[in-house]
Coordinates of C-alpha atoms in Angstrom, one line a residue:
X1 CA -26.5 -29.6 -116.0
X2 CA -23.9 -30.4 -113.3
X3 CA -25.6 -33.7 -112.6
X4 CA -25.8 -34.6 -116.3
X5 CA -22.1 -33.8 -116.6
X6 CA -21.2 -35.9 -113.7
X7 CA -23.2 -38.9 -115.1
X8 CA -21.5 -38.5 -118.5
X9 CA -18.1 -38.4 -116.9
X10 CA -18.9 -41.5 -114.8
X11 CA -20.1 -43.3 -118.0
X12 CA -16.9 -42.4 -119.9
X13 CA -14.7 -43.5 -117.0
X14 CA -16.6 -46.8 -116.8
X15 CA -16.5 -47.3 -120.6
X16 CA -12.7 -47.1 -120.6
X17 CA -12.0 -49.1 -117.4
X18 CA -10.1 -52.2 -118.3
X19 CA -11.8 -55.5 -117.4
X20 CA -9.9 -58.1 -115.4
X21 CA -9.1 -61.4 -117.0
X22 CA -8.3 -62.9 -113.6
X23 CA -9.7 -62.3 -110.2
X24 CA -8.6 -63.6 -106.8
X25 CA -10.6 -63.6 -103.6
X26 CA -9.1 -64.4 -100.2
X27 CA -11.8 -65.2 -97.7
X28 CA -11.8 -65.0 -93.9
X29 CA -11.5 -68.8 -93.9
X30 CA -7.8 -68.4 -94.9
X31 CA -7.0 -66.0 -92.0
X32 CA -6.6 -68.6 -89.3
X33 CA -4.0 -70.4 -91.3
X34 CA -2.3 -67.1 -92.3
X35 CA -2.4 -66.0 -88.6
X36 CA -0.7 -69.1 -87.4
X37 CA 2.2 -68.7 -89.8
X38 CA 2.2 -64.9 -89.3
X39 CA 2.5 -65.2 -85.5
X40 CA 5.5 -67.5 -85.8
X41 CA 7.1 -64.9 -88.0
X42 CA 6.1 -62.1 -85.7
X43 CA 7.6 -63.9 -82.7
X44 CA 10.9 -64.2 -84.5
X45 CA 10.9 -60.6 -85.5
X46 CA 10.2 -59.4 -81.9
X47 CA 13.2 -61.4 -80.9
X48 CA 15.3 -58.9 -83.0
X49 CA 14.2 -56.0 -80.8
X50 CA 17.3 -54.1 -79.6
X51 CA 16.8 -52.0 -76.4
X52 CA 19.3 -49.3 -75.6
X53 CA 21.3 -49.7 -72.4
X54 CA 19.7 -48.3 -69.3
X55 CA 22.0 -46.5 -66.9
X56 CA 21.3 -44.5 -63.8
X57 CA 22.3 -43.4 -60.3
X58 CA 20.4 -43.4 -57.1
X59 CA 22.3 -42.1 -54.2
X60 CA 25.7 -43.9 -54.1
X61 CA 24.4 -46.8 -56.3
X62 CA 25.3 -46.8 -60.0
X63 CA 23.4 -49.3 -62.2
X64 CA 23.6 -50.4 -65.8
X65 CA 21.1 -52.7 -67.6
X66 CA 22.4 -53.9 -71.0
X67 CA 22.1 -56.7 -73.6
X68 CA 18.3 -56.8 -73.3
X69 CA 16.9 -59.6 -75.5
X70 CA 13.4 -60.9 -76.2
X71 CA 13.4 -64.6 -75.7
X72 CA 9.8 -65.7 -76.3
X73 CA 6.3 -64.5 -77.1
X74 CA 3.3 -66.1 -75.3
X75 CA -0.1 -65.3 -76.7
X76 CA -3.3 -65.4 -74.8
X77 CA -5.6 -63.9 -77.4
X78 CA -5.0 -62.9 -81.0
X79 CA -7.3 -62.1 -84.0
X80 CA -6.6 -61.5 -87.6
X81 CA -9.4 -60.0 -89.7
X82 CA -10.2 -57.9 -92.8
X83 CA -11.3 -54.3 -92.3
X84 CA -12.5 -52.0 -95.0
X85 CA -10.0 -49.3 -95.8
X86 CA -7.4 -50.9 -93.5
X87 CA -7.3 -54.1 -95.4
X88 CA -5.7 -56.5 -92.8
X89 CA -5.7 -56.0 -89.0
X90 CA -3.9 -58.1 -86.4
X91 CA -5.0 -57.6 -82.8
X92 CA -3.0 -59.2 -79.9
X93 CA -4.3 -58.8 -76.4
X94 CA -2.8 -59.7 -72.9
X95 CA 0.3 -61.3 -74.3
X96 CA 3.6 -61.6 -72.5
X97 CA 7.3 -61.3 -73.6
X98 CA 10.1 -63.2 -72.0
X99 CA 13.3 -61.1 -71.6
X100 CA 16.9 -61.7 -70.6
X101 CA 19.4 -58.9 -69.7
X102 CA 22.6 -58.2 -68.1
X103 CA 22.7 -56.3 -64.7
X104 CA 25.6 -54.4 -63.3
X105 CA 25.6 -52.5 -59.9
X106 CA 28.4 -50.5 -58.3
X107 CA 28.4 -49.2 -54.7
X108 CA 31.6 -47.6 -53.7
X109 CA 34.2 -50.3 -54.2
X110 CA 31.6 -53.1 -54.3
X111 CA 30.5 -54.6 -57.7
X112 CA 27.7 -57.0 -58.6
X113 CA 26.9 -58.3 -62.1
X114 CA 25.2 -61.2 -64.0
X115 CA 22.3 -62.1 -66.2
X116 CA 18.6 -62.2 -65.1
X117 CA 15.3 -63.2 -66.7
X118 CA 12.3 -60.9 -66.7
X119 CA 8.9 -60.7 -68.3
X120 CA 6.7 -58.0 -69.9
X121 CA 3.1 -58.7 -69.3
X122 CA -0.2 -57.3 -70.5
X123 CA 1.3 -56.7 -73.9
X124 CA -1.3 -55.4 -76.4
X125 CA -0.5 -54.9 -80.1
X126 CA -2.8 -53.6 -82.9
X127 CA -1.3 -53.3 -86.3
X128 CA -3.0 -52.7 -89.7
X129 CA -1.5 -53.4 -93.1
X130 CA -2.7 -51.1 -96.0
X131 CA -2.4 -53.0 -99.3
X132 CA -2.2 -51.1 -102.6
X133 CA -1.1 -51.3 -106.2
X134 CA 2.3 -49.8 -107.0
X135 CA 3.4 -48.2 -110.3
X136 CA 4.4 -51.5 -111.8
X137 CA 1.1 -53.2 -111.0
X138 CA 2.4 -55.2 -108.1
X139 CA 0.6 -55.6 -104.8
X140 CA 2.5 -53.9 -101.9
X141 CA 2.2 -53.1 -98.3
X142 CA 1.9 -49.3 -98.6
X143 CA 1.5 -48.4 -95.0
X144 CA 1.6 -50.0 -91.5
X145 CA -0.2 -48.5 -88.6
X146 CA 0.7 -49.7 -85.1
X147 CA -0.3 -49.3 -81.5
X148 CA 1.6 -51.2 -78.8
X149 CA 1.7 -51.1 -75.0
X150 CA 3.2 -53.0 -72.1
X151 CA 1.1 -52.7 -68.9
X152 CA 3.6 -54.1 -66.4
X153 CA 7.0 -55.8 -66.1
X154 CA 8.5 -58.1 -63.5
X155 CA 12.2 -59.1 -62.9
X156 CA 13.2 -61.6 -60.3
X157 CA 16.4 -60.1 -58.8
X158 CA 18.4 -62.2 -56.4
X159 CA 21.9 -62.4 -54.9
X160 CA 23.7 -60.4 -52.2
X161 CA 22.3 -57.1 -53.4
X162 CA 18.7 -58.4 -53.8
X163 CA 17.3 -55.7 -51.4
X164 CA 19.1 -53.0 -53.3
X165 CA 17.8 -54.2 -56.7
X166 CA 14.3 -54.3 -55.2
X167 CA 14.8 -50.7 -54.1
X168 CA 16.0 -49.7 -57.6
X169 CA 13.5 -51.9 -59.5
X170 CA 11.0 -49.1 -59.7
X171 CA 13.4 -47.0 -61.8
X172 CA 14.8 -49.9 -63.8
X173 CA 11.5 -51.6 -64.6
X174 CA 9.7 -48.4 -65.6
X175 CA 12.6 -47.4 -67.8
X176 CA 12.7 -50.8 -69.5
X177 CA 9.0 -50.7 -70.0
X178 CA 9.2 -47.3 -71.6
X179 CA 12.0 -48.4 -74.0
X180 CA 10.2 -51.6 -74.9
X181 CA 7.0 -49.7 -75.7
X182 CA 9.1 -47.6 -78.1
X183 CA 10.7 -50.6 -79.9
X184 CA 7.7 -52.8 -80.8
X185 CA 6.1 -50.7 -83.5
X186 CA 9.3 -49.9 -85.4
X187 CA 10.0 -53.6 -85.6
X188 CA 6.5 -54.3 -86.9
X189 CA 6.7 -51.4 -89.4
X190 CA 10.0 -52.8 -90.8
X191 CA 8.5 -56.3 -91.0
X192 CA 5.5 -55.0 -93.0
X193 CA 7.0 -52.5 -95.3
X194 CA 10.3 -54.3 -96.0
X195 CA 10.1 -58.0 -95.2
X196 CA 6.5 -58.7 -96.2
X197 CA 7.0 -56.7 -99.4
X198 CA 10.0 -58.9 -100.2
X199 CA 7.6 -61.8 -100.0
X200 CA 5.1 -60.0 -102.2
X201 CA 7.9 -59.4 -104.7
X202 CA 7.8 -63.1 -105.4
X203 CA 4.3 -62.8 -106.9
X204 CA 4.7 -62.8 -110.7
X205 CA 3.6 -59.6 -112.5
X206 CA 5.0 -59.7 -116.0
X207 CA 6.9 -62.9 -116.7
X208 CA 7.6 -65.4 -119.4
X209 CA 5.7 -68.6 -119.7
X210 CA 8.1 -70.2 -122.2
X211 CA 10.4 -69.0 -125.0
X212 CA 7.5 -67.6 -127.0
X213 CA 4.8 -66.2 -124.7
X214 CA 4.6 -64.2 -121.5
X215 CA 1.8 -63.3 -119.1
X216 CA 0.8 -60.1 -117.5
X217 CA -0.7 -60.3 -114.0
X218 CA -0.6 -56.6 -113.2
X219 CA -3.1 -55.4 -110.6
X220 CA -5.7 -53.1 -112.3
X221 CA -6.6 -51.3 -109.1
X222 CA -5.9 -51.4 -105.3
X223 CA -7.2 -54.5 -103.5
X224 CA -10.6 -54.1 -102.0
X225 CA -11.4 -55.4 -98.5
X226 CA -14.7 -56.1 -97.0
X227 CA -15.5 -57.5 -93.5
X228 CA -15.2 -61.1 -94.9
X229 CA -12.8 -61.1 -97.9
X230 CA -10.1 -59.4 -99.9
X231 CA -10.7 -59.1 -103.7
X232 CA -7.9 -58.4 -106.3
X233 CA -8.4 -57.7 -110.0
X234 CA -5.5 -58.8 -112.3
X235 CA -5.1 -58.0 -116.0
X236 CA -4.6 -61.8 -116.7
X237 CA -3.4 -61.4 -120.3
X238 CA -0.9 -63.3 -122.3
X239 CA 1.4 -61.6 -124.9
X240 CA 4.0 -62.8 -127.5
X241 CA 7.5 -62.0 -126.1
X242 CA 8.5 -60.7 -129.6
X243 CA 5.7 -58.1 -129.3
X244 CA 6.0 -57.0 -125.6
X245 CA 3.7 -54.0 -126.1
X246 CA 0.9 -55.9 -127.9
X247 CA -2.3 -56.6 -126.0
X248 CA -5.6 -58.1 -126.9
X249 CA -8.6 -55.9 -126.1
X250 CA -10.7 -57.5 -123.4
X251 CA -14.4 -57.8 -124.5
X252 CA -15.2 -60.9 -122.6
X253 CA -17.7 -61.2 -119.7
X254 CA -16.2 -59.9 -116.4
X255 CA -15.7 -62.9 -114.0
X256 CA -17.7 -62.7 -110.8
X257 CA -16.8 -64.1 -107.4
X258 CA -19.7 -64.7 -105.0
X259 CA -18.6 -67.7 -102.9
X260 CA -16.9 -67.5 -99.5
X261 CA -16.9 -71.1 -98.3
X262 CA -13.3 -71.9 -99.3
X263 CA -10.0 -70.1 -98.3
X264 CA -9.4 -68.7 -101.8
X265 CA -11.2 -68.4 -105.1
X266 CA -9.7 -67.7 -108.5
X267 CA -11.8 -66.7 -111.6
X268 CA -10.7 -66.7 -115.2
X269 CA -12.7 -65.2 -118.1
X270 CA -12.7 -66.4 -121.7
X271 CA -10.3 -63.5 -122.4
X272 CA -7.6 -65.1 -120.3
X273 CA -7.6 -68.2 -122.5
X274 CA -8.2 -66.3 -125.8
X275 CA -5.2 -64.1 -125.2
X276 CA -3.1 -67.2 -124.7
X277 CA -4.2 -68.7 -128.0
X278 CA -3.9 -65.4 -129.9
X279 CA -0.4 -64.9 -128.5
X280 CA 0.8 -68.3 -129.7
X281 CA -0.9 -67.7 -133.0
X282 CA 1.0 -64.4 -133.4
X283 CA 4.2 -66.1 -132.4
X284 CA 3.5 -68.6 -135.3
X285 CA 3.6 -71.5 -133.0
X286 CA 0.2 -73.1 -134.1
X287 CA 1.4 -75.2 -136.9
X288 CA 2.7 -78.7 -137.4
X289 CA 4.5 -80.4 -140.2
X290 CA 4.9 -84.2 -140.6
X291 CA 7.3 -85.4 -143.3
X292 CA 8.3 -88.9 -144.4
X293 CA 8.5 -91.4 -141.5
X294 CA 6.7 -88.9 -139.2
X295 CA 3.4 -89.5 -141.2
X296 CA 1.7 -92.7 -139.8
X297 CA 2.2 -95.6 -142.3
X298 CA -1.5 -96.4 -142.7
X299 CA -2.3 -92.7 -143.3
X300 CA 0.6 -92.4 -145.8
X301 CA -0.8 -95.3 -147.8
X302 CA -4.4 -94.0 -147.7
X303 CA -3.3 -90.5 -148.9
X304 CA -1.3 -91.9 -151.7
X305 CA -4.2 -94.1 -152.8
X306 CA -6.6 -91.1 -152.5
X307 CA -4.4 -88.9 -154.7
X308 CA -3.2 -91.7 -157.0
X309 CA -4.6 -90.1 -160.1
X310 CA -2.6 -86.9 -159.4
X311 CA 0.6 -88.8 -158.4
X312 CA 0.8 -91.0 -161.5
X313 CA 0.9 -87.9 -163.8
X314 CA 4.1 -86.8 -162.1
X315 CA 7.6 -87.6 -163.2
X316 CA 9.0 -90.9 -161.9
X317 CA 11.5 -89.1 -159.7
X318 CA 8.7 -87.5 -157.8
X319 CA 6.2 -90.4 -157.4
X320 CA 8.1 -92.1 -154.6
X321 CA 9.1 -88.9 -152.8
X322 CA 8.3 -88.6 -149.1
X323 CA 4.8 -87.4 -148.2
X324 CA 4.3 -84.2 -146.3
X325 CA 1.3 -83.4 -144.1
X326 CA 1.1 -79.8 -142.8
X327 CA -1.4 -78.3 -140.4
X328 CA -1.5 -74.5 -140.0
X329 CA -4.1 -72.7 -137.8
X330 CA -5.6 -69.9 -139.9
X331 CA -7.1 -67.7 -137.2
X332 CA -6.6 -67.5 -133.4
X333 CA -8.6 -70.2 -131.7
X334 CA -11.4 -69.1 -129.4
X335 CA -12.5 -70.4 -126.0
X336 CA -16.1 -70.7 -125.0
X337 CA -17.0 -71.3 -121.4
X338 CA -20.5 -72.5 -120.5
X339 CA -22.0 -74.1 -117.3
X340 CA -21.9 -77.4 -119.3
X341 CA -18.2 -77.2 -120.0
X342 CA -15.4 -75.4 -121.9
X343 CA -14.6 -75.8 -125.6
X344 CA -12.0 -74.5 -128.0
X345 CA -12.8 -73.9 -131.6
X346 CA -10.0 -74.2 -134.2
X347 CA -9.9 -73.6 -138.0
X348 CA -6.8 -74.8 -139.8
X349 CA -5.5 -75.6 -143.3
X350 CA -4.4 -79.1 -144.1
X351 CA -1.9 -79.3 -147.0
X352 CA -0.7 -82.6 -148.5
X353 CA 2.3 -82.6 -150.7
X354 CA 5.2 -84.7 -152.0
X355 CA 8.7 -83.5 -151.1
X356 CA 11.3 -84.7 -153.7
X357 CA 14.9 -84.3 -152.6
X358 CA 16.5 -81.0 -153.8
X359 CA 13.3 -80.0 -155.6
X360 CA 10.4 -77.8 -154.9
X361 CA 7.6 -79.7 -153.1
X362 CA 4.6 -80.7 -155.2
X363 CA 1.2 -79.9 -153.6
X364 CA -1.4 -82.7 -154.0
X365 CA -4.3 -81.1 -152.1
X366 CA -5.3 -78.3 -149.7
X367 CA -8.3 -78.5 -147.4
X368 CA -9.9 -76.7 -144.4
X369 CA -10.2 -78.4 -141.0
X370 CA -12.7 -77.3 -138.4
X371 CA -12.2 -78.9 -135.0
X372 CA -13.8 -78.4 -131.6
X373 CA -11.9 -79.5 -128.5
X374 CA -13.2 -79.9 -125.0
X375 CA -11.0 -78.2 -122.4
X376 CA -10.7 -79.4 -118.8
X377 CA -9.1 -77.0 -116.4
X378 CA -7.3 -78.0 -113.2
X379 CA -5.2 -76.2 -110.6
X380 CA -2.2 -78.1 -109.1
X381 CA 0.0 -76.4 -106.6
X382 CA -0.1 -72.9 -108.1
X383 CA -0.1 -73.9 -111.8
X384 CA -3.3 -73.7 -113.9
X385 CA -3.3 -76.7 -116.3
X386 CA -5.5 -77.6 -119.3
X387 CA -6.2 -80.9 -120.9
X388 CA -7.7 -81.0 -124.4
X389 CA -9.8 -83.7 -126.1
X390 CA -10.8 -83.7 -129.7
X391 CA -14.6 -83.9 -129.9
X392 CA -15.7 -82.7 -133.3
X393 CA -13.7 -82.8 -136.6
X394 CA -14.6 -81.9 -140.1
X395 CA -12.6 -81.4 -143.3
X396 CA -13.8 -79.8 -146.5
X397 CA -12.5 -78.2 -149.6
X398 CA -12.6 -74.5 -150.1
X399 CA -12.5 -75.1 -153.9
X400 CA -15.6 -77.1 -154.7
X401 CA -18.4 -79.1 -153.1
X402 CA -17.4 -82.1 -155.3
X403 CA -13.9 -82.1 -153.9
X404 CA -15.3 -82.0 -150.4
X405 CA -17.2 -85.2 -151.1
X406 CA -14.0 -86.8 -152.2
X407 CA -12.4 -85.9 -148.9
X408 CA -15.0 -87.9 -146.8
X409 CA -12.8 -91.1 -146.7
X410 CA -9.9 -89.1 -145.2
X411 CA -12.0 -87.7 -142.3
X412 CA -11.8 -90.7 -140.0
X413 CA -8.0 -91.4 -140.6
X414 CA -7.1 -87.8 -140.1
X415 CA -9.1 -87.5 -136.9
X416 CA -7.4 -90.7 -135.6
X417 CA -4.0 -89.2 -136.5
X418 CA -4.8 -86.1 -134.6
X419 CA -6.0 -88.0 -131.6
X420 CA -3.0 -90.4 -131.5
X421 CA -0.2 -88.2 -132.8
X422 CA -1.0 -84.5 -132.2
X423 CA -3.2 -84.3 -129.1
X424 CA -0.7 -86.1 -126.8
X425 CA 2.1 -83.6 -127.8
X426 CA -0.3 -80.7 -127.3
X427 CA -1.5 -81.9 -123.9
X428 CA 2.1 -82.5 -122.7
X429 CA 2.8 -78.8 -123.3
X430 CA -0.5 -77.7 -121.8
X431 CA -0.1 -79.8 -118.7
X432 CA 3.0 -77.8 -117.7
X433 CA 0.6 -75.1 -116.8
X434 CA 0.9 -71.4 -116.1
X435 CA 1.6 -70.0 -112.7
X436 CA -1.1 -68.2 -110.7
X437 CA -0.2 -64.9 -109.0
X438 CA 0.6 -66.3 -105.5
X439 CA 3.7 -65.7 -103.4
X440 CA 6.5 -68.2 -103.2
X441 CA 5.9 -71.0 -100.7
X442 CA 2.1 -70.9 -100.9
X443 CA 0.1 -73.6 -102.9
X444 CA -3.5 -74.5 -103.6
X445 CA -5.0 -77.7 -102.3
X446 CA -8.4 -79.4 -102.6
X447 CA -9.4 -77.5 -105.7
X448 CA -12.9 -77.5 -107.2
X449 CA -13.6 -76.1 -110.7
X450 CA -17.0 -74.6 -111.5
X451 CA -18.0 -73.3 -115.0
X452 CA -20.2 -70.3 -115.5
X453 CA -21.4 -68.4 -118.5
X454 CA -18.3 -66.7 -119.9
X455 CA -15.9 -67.5 -117.0
X456 CA -14.9 -70.3 -114.6
X457 CA -14.0 -70.2 -110.9
X458 CA -11.7 -72.4 -108.9
X459 CA -12.2 -72.7 -105.1
X460 CA -9.4 -74.1 -103.1
X461 CA -7.7 -74.1 -99.7
X462 CA -4.2 -72.8 -99.0
X463 CA -1.1 -74.7 -97.9
X464 CA 2.2 -73.3 -96.8
X465 CA 4.8 -75.4 -98.6
X466 CA 7.5 -73.2 -97.1
X467 CA 7.4 -71.1 -93.9
X468 CA 7.2 -67.3 -94.2
X469 CA 10.6 -67.0 -92.5
X470 CA 12.2 -69.3 -95.1
X471 CA 10.9 -67.4 -98.1
X472 CA 11.6 -64.0 -96.6
X473 CA 15.2 -64.9 -95.7
X474 CA 15.7 -66.1 -99.2
X475 CA 14.4 -62.8 -100.7
X476 CA 15.4 -60.5 -97.8
X477 CA 16.8 -57.1 -99.0
X478 CA 19.7 -55.5 -97.4
X479 CA 18.8 -54.5 -93.8
X480 CA 17.5 -50.9 -93.9
X481 CA 16.7 -50.4 -90.3
X482 CA 18.4 -47.6 -88.4
X483 CA 20.5 -49.1 -85.6

């Protein structure tokens, strides 16, 4: 019975788990690029290490070491890799740090002071970043574990008191090495939990696409790391801004990511695109009205000739009124993704009327339009763009079959009008694209789109358009480190 209950509970949990509309996989191919940028950032952070002054007395000699600064980081061996449960691990071995500090020595009435260069050698650092989902659905560095050690230090003392410094160097160097060991990990912890999180704060979670629609990129669960990649599941759902709490149930096929040849892969299910079209439909944006001069001249003449019998029965004041052509989508369009390509199916009403000045409009005809558009997806920078092309077009009457036959002459001109007048306006808006959940300063390059049954994947490489330091400085929070 206990086993049966456990299976039932697992089934219920799985049944109610929300499916992602968007998935992102970062592979180990990206880590070399990330490591290069990360090490530059790490070197700059280590230069901020502040070591307390070191004071002491040995016999009649009083010494003071102050203003210790890290001047450079030299790496011999470094590795960045994924690790299950730890997410991201950076290992630095046998590195060296360049140091500069001020020395002061007092012996009775004699004084010596100045600046000197030193080096910390055999520096080993191992730090692991734990990534998780916070309460708002944002990816965060939730924990940083760190181990750091300095095996030896060397300082080239000189001057009149060189022999004295060499005598005192055992105390001075061991004290500095102890203090340096204590300072490395706090700097890395602050860099991970504060500075890197300020970078992750630039990843859009719930933001507006335009004045009508927004998009929700909330993480559905904590990122999952394997030995070769990091996978993230995002809600990937659009919503009308006027109905912020509305959401479309996701019943689409869950996108799958199997490839690991490129630096990053992004997958979108049919739900991602369906939620966009349903949001615009609910925002009443899927309609178009052409009146008077906006109706192409040839189409205006053809429509007046087609409905001449109805027009001549109207009053003379109405006969020469401007013509109105209105298209209104009747139901949310639906996207279908197959290995052969992506299509969008649309059903709309087409209303033709005369619009006399200061009088109610006079309807001449109403018909139904079924259209199928081919959709070509592309990723540019970090924007997903779509280009539509009208492939199939059919108009018919919902009143009678006889009236549908009478509409056949209008089919070709209306299709031409859509291709020349409507599709360019639609594609101009679609080509602006929607942002993918990436941090500021990181873009996609060399993208390849692959269609599957129910979802599509885009493989790409990463490019740092801005350095980590530049983005972090722009978004850096108030310094929270304890001096």
